[in-house]
mmCIF file of C-alpha atoms in Angstrom:
data_model
loop_
_atom_site.group_PDB
_atom_site.id
_atom_site.type_symbol
_atom_site.label_atom_id
_atom_site.label_comp_id
_atom_site.label_asym_id
_atom_site.label_seq_id
_atom_site.Cartn_x
_atom_site.Cartn_y
_atom_site.Cartn_z
ATOM 1 C CA PHE A 635 48.990 19.717 -42.212
ATOM 2 C CA LEU A 636 45.918 21.270 -44.305
ATOM 3 C CA ALA A 637 43.811 17.959 -43.053
ATOM 4 C CA PHE A 638 44.377 18.611 -39.944
ATOM 5 C CA ALA A 639 44.103 22.403 -39.922
ATOM 6 C CA TYR A 640 40.529 21.232 -41.944
ATOM 7 C CA ALA A 641 39.496 19.315 -39.057
ATOM 8 C CA GLY A 642 40.307 21.231 -36.253
ATOM 9 C CA GLY A 643 38.613 24.498 -37.936
ATOM 10 C CA PHE A 644 35.173 22.388 -39.121
ATOM 11 C CA ALA A 645 35.683 21.232 -35.213
ATOM 12 C CA ALA A 646 35.751 24.701 -33.868
ATOM 13 C CA GLY A 647 32.849 25.813 -36.336
ATOM 14 C CA ASN A 648 30.636 23.425 -34.825
ATOM 15 C CA ALA A 649 31.493 24.068 -31.482
ATOM 16 C CA VAL A 650 31.139 27.701 -31.861
ATOM 17 C CA GLY A 651 27.999 27.331 -33.711
ATOM 18 C CA ILE A 652 26.275 24.673 -31.224
ATOM 19 C CA THR A 653 27.385 27.075 -28.287
ATOM 20 C CA ALA A 654 25.067 30.553 -30.212
ATOM 21 C CA GLU A 655 22.259 28.290 -30.605
ATOM 22 C CA ARG A 656 22.153 27.460 -27.121
ATOM 23 C CA LYS A 657 22.686 31.586 -25.937
ATOM 24 C CA MET A 658 20.083 32.485 -28.659
ATOM 25 C CA ALA A 659 17.612 29.801 -27.501
ATOM 26 C CA MET A 660 15.517 30.183 -30.493
ATOM 27 C CA GLY A 661 12.286 28.097 -30.513
ATOM 28 C CA SER A 662 10.162 26.895 -28.205
ATOM 29 C CA SER A 663 9.795 23.545 -25.605
ATOM 30 C CA ALA A 664 7.433 21.600 -24.527
ATOM 31 C CA VAL A 665 8.037 20.562 -20.604
ATOM 32 C CA ARG A 666 6.532 17.989 -18.673
ATOM 33 C CA LEU A 667 6.844 18.096 -14.859
ATOM 34 C CA LEU A 668 5.473 14.851 -12.941
ATOM 35 C CA SER A 669 4.988 15.260 -9.308
ATOM 36 C CA SER A 670 3.460 13.168 -6.801
ATOM 37 C CA GLU A 671 2.667 16.065 -3.691
ATOM 38 C CA HIS A 672 3.212 18.839 -5.395
ATOM 39 C CA GLY A 673 1.676 19.256 -9.049
ATOM 40 C CA ASP A 674 -1.461 21.993 -8.504
ATOM 41 C CA ALA A 675 1.614 24.032 -6.500
ATOM 42 C CA ILE A 676 3.776 23.686 -9.704
ATOM 43 C CA ALA A 677 0.831 24.874 -11.578
ATOM 44 C CA ASP A 678 -0.342 27.357 -10.083
ATOM 45 C CA GLY A 679 2.839 29.224 -9.559
ATOM 46 C CA LEU A 680 4.109 28.216 -13.554
ATOM 47 C CA ARG A 681 0.570 30.421 -14.080
ATOM 48 C CA SER A 682 1.432 33.050 -11.718
ATOM 49 C CA ASN A 683 4.422 33.563 -13.862
ATOM 50 C CA GLY A 684 2.588 33.506 -16.825
ATOM 51 C CA HIS A 685 3.357 30.311 -18.514
ATOM 52 C CA LYS A 686 -0.147 28.423 -20.185
ATOM 53 C CA VAL A 687 -0.251 25.526 -18.283
ATOM 54 C CA THR A 688 -2.348 22.088 -18.501
ATOM 55 C CA THR A 689 -2.214 19.525 -15.850
ATOM 56 C CA PHE A 690 -3.365 16.079 -15.704
ATOM 57 C CA LEU A 691 -3.927 13.348 -13.377
ATOM 58 C CA GLY A 692 -2.168 10.213 -13.792
ATOM 59 C CA GLU A 693 -1.296 6.777 -11.801
ATOM 60 C CA GLY A 694 2.139 5.634 -11.052
ATOM 61 C CA SER A 695 4.268 2.982 -9.542
ATOM 62 C CA LYS A 696 4.081 4.649 -5.947
ATOM 63 C CA GLY A 697 0.619 6.410 -6.532
ATOM 64 C CA PRO A 698 -1.376 9.238 -8.062
ATOM 65 C CA VAL A 699 0.869 11.703 -9.804
ATOM 66 C CA THR A 700 -0.088 15.170 -11.264
ATOM 67 C CA LEU A 701 1.269 15.350 -15.141
ATOM 68 C CA VAL A 702 2.233 19.746 -15.346
ATOM 69 C CA TYR A 703 2.313 20.233 -19.360
ATOM 70 C CA ALA A 704 3.537 23.739 -20.426
ATOM 71 C CA VAL A 705 4.969 25.074 -23.623
ATOM 72 C CA ALA A 706 7.417 28.155 -23.780
ATOM 73 C CA PRO A 707 10.365 29.481 -25.341
ATOM 74 C CA ARG A 708 13.422 27.441 -24.989
ATOM 75 C CA LYS A 709 14.670 30.772 -23.283
ATOM 76 C CA HIS A 710 12.456 30.078 -20.218
ATOM 77 C CA LEU A 711 13.025 26.769 -19.935
ATOM 78 C CA ARG A 712 15.386 26.821 -17.123
ATOM 79 C CA SER A 713 13.290 29.422 -14.966
ATOM 80 C CA ILE A 714 10.101 26.377 -15.392
ATOM 81 C CA VAL A 715 12.689 23.603 -14.161
ATOM 82 C CA ARG A 716 14.044 25.979 -11.111
ATOM 83 C CA ALA A 717 10.587 26.733 -10.486
ATOM 84 C CA ALA A 718 9.022 23.461 -10.138
ATOM 85 C CA GLN A 719 12.353 22.399 -8.280
ATOM 86 C CA ASP A 720 11.971 25.003 -5.667
ATOM 87 C CA ARG A 721 8.225 23.713 -4.938
ATOM 88 C CA ASP A 722 9.362 19.958 -4.990
ATOM 89 C CA PRO A 723 12.779 19.037 -5.333
ATOM 90 C CA ASN A 724 11.589 15.740 -6.418
ATOM 91 C CA VAL A 725 9.608 16.868 -9.713
ATOM 92 C CA PHE A 726 10.558 14.073 -12.594
ATOM 93 C CA TRP A 727 10.393 16.569 -15.905
ATOM 94 C CA ILE A 728 11.311 16.192 -20.045
ATOM 95 C CA SER A 729 11.806 18.700 -22.292
ATOM 96 C CA GLU A 730 11.324 18.575 -25.567
ATOM 97 C CA PRO A 731 11.477 20.680 -29.125
ATOM 98 C CA ALA A 732 8.077 22.094 -29.730
ATOM 99 C CA HIS A 733 8.626 22.459 -33.847
ATOM 100 C CA GLU A 734 4.891 23.560 -34.450
ATOM 101 C CA SER A 735 2.170 25.380 -32.067
ATOM 102 C CA SER A 736 -0.704 27.354 -32.396
ATOM 103 C CA GLY A 737 0.314 30.123 -30.377
ATOM 104 C CA GLU A 738 3.760 31.190 -32.466
ATOM 105 C CA PRO A 739 3.360 32.332 -36.138
ATOM 106 C CA ARG A 740 5.354 29.327 -38.217
ATOM 107 C CA VAL A 741 7.244 29.933 -41.166
ATOM 108 C CA ARG A 742 6.970 27.160 -43.413
ATOM 109 C CA LEU A 743 9.911 26.254 -46.170
ATOM 110 C CA HIS A 744 8.429 24.072 -48.512
ATOM 111 C CA PRO A 745 10.396 21.177 -50.491
ATOM 112 C CA VAL A 746 10.587 21.847 -54.458
ATOM 113 C CA PRO A 747 8.949 19.125 -55.742
ATOM 114 C CA HIS A 748 11.280 18.161 -58.425
ATOM 115 C CA ALA A 749 15.759 18.001 -57.653
ATOM 116 C CA THR A 750 17.738 20.985 -58.385
ATOM 117 C CA GLY A 751 21.436 21.712 -58.865
ATOM 118 C CA TRP A 752 23.452 19.239 -59.356
ATOM 119 C CA ARG A 753 21.676 16.140 -58.294
ATOM 120 C CA ALA A 754 18.594 16.854 -61.423
ATOM 121 C CA ALA A 755 21.678 15.443 -63.816
ATOM 122 C CA PHE A 756 21.326 11.906 -61.956
ATOM 123 C CA LYS A 757 17.196 12.348 -61.811
ATOM 124 C CA LYS A 758 16.688 12.559 -65.577
ATOM 125 C CA LYS A 759 14.773 9.836 -66.994
#
C-alpha cells in the first residue's frame, strides 16, 4: 500500500507542478511562422502589437515563403499564433524555448568546479 501511495503522490506532484509551470508561463519563446502569401501582413500585425519581429524570404517546396521570427514572453505565445492564424489560416508555426536573449536580464548559475556533498566521497583521489 505504501508503495502505491508514494507512487500516487509522486505522480500527483508532477502533474500539479507541470500545470502550475504552464500557467505561470515564465521565460521566453522563439516563434517561427512560415507563410506563403501573408507573411508581411503577419509581421505588420505583430509589430503593431508591440512584438519585435524579423522577416526572412525563403523558398519552399511550392514557391516563395516568408519566415517571420519573433522572441516574446511565453505568456504571449498563444496570442501571437492566434494573430498569425487570423491573417493566414494555413500558417505553419514552430515554437521553442529561448533560454537566453539579449533583451532580458539573466541570472546565470555557475556550477561548482568541484564535487560536493556525498558525491565528493567517490571523487577523492
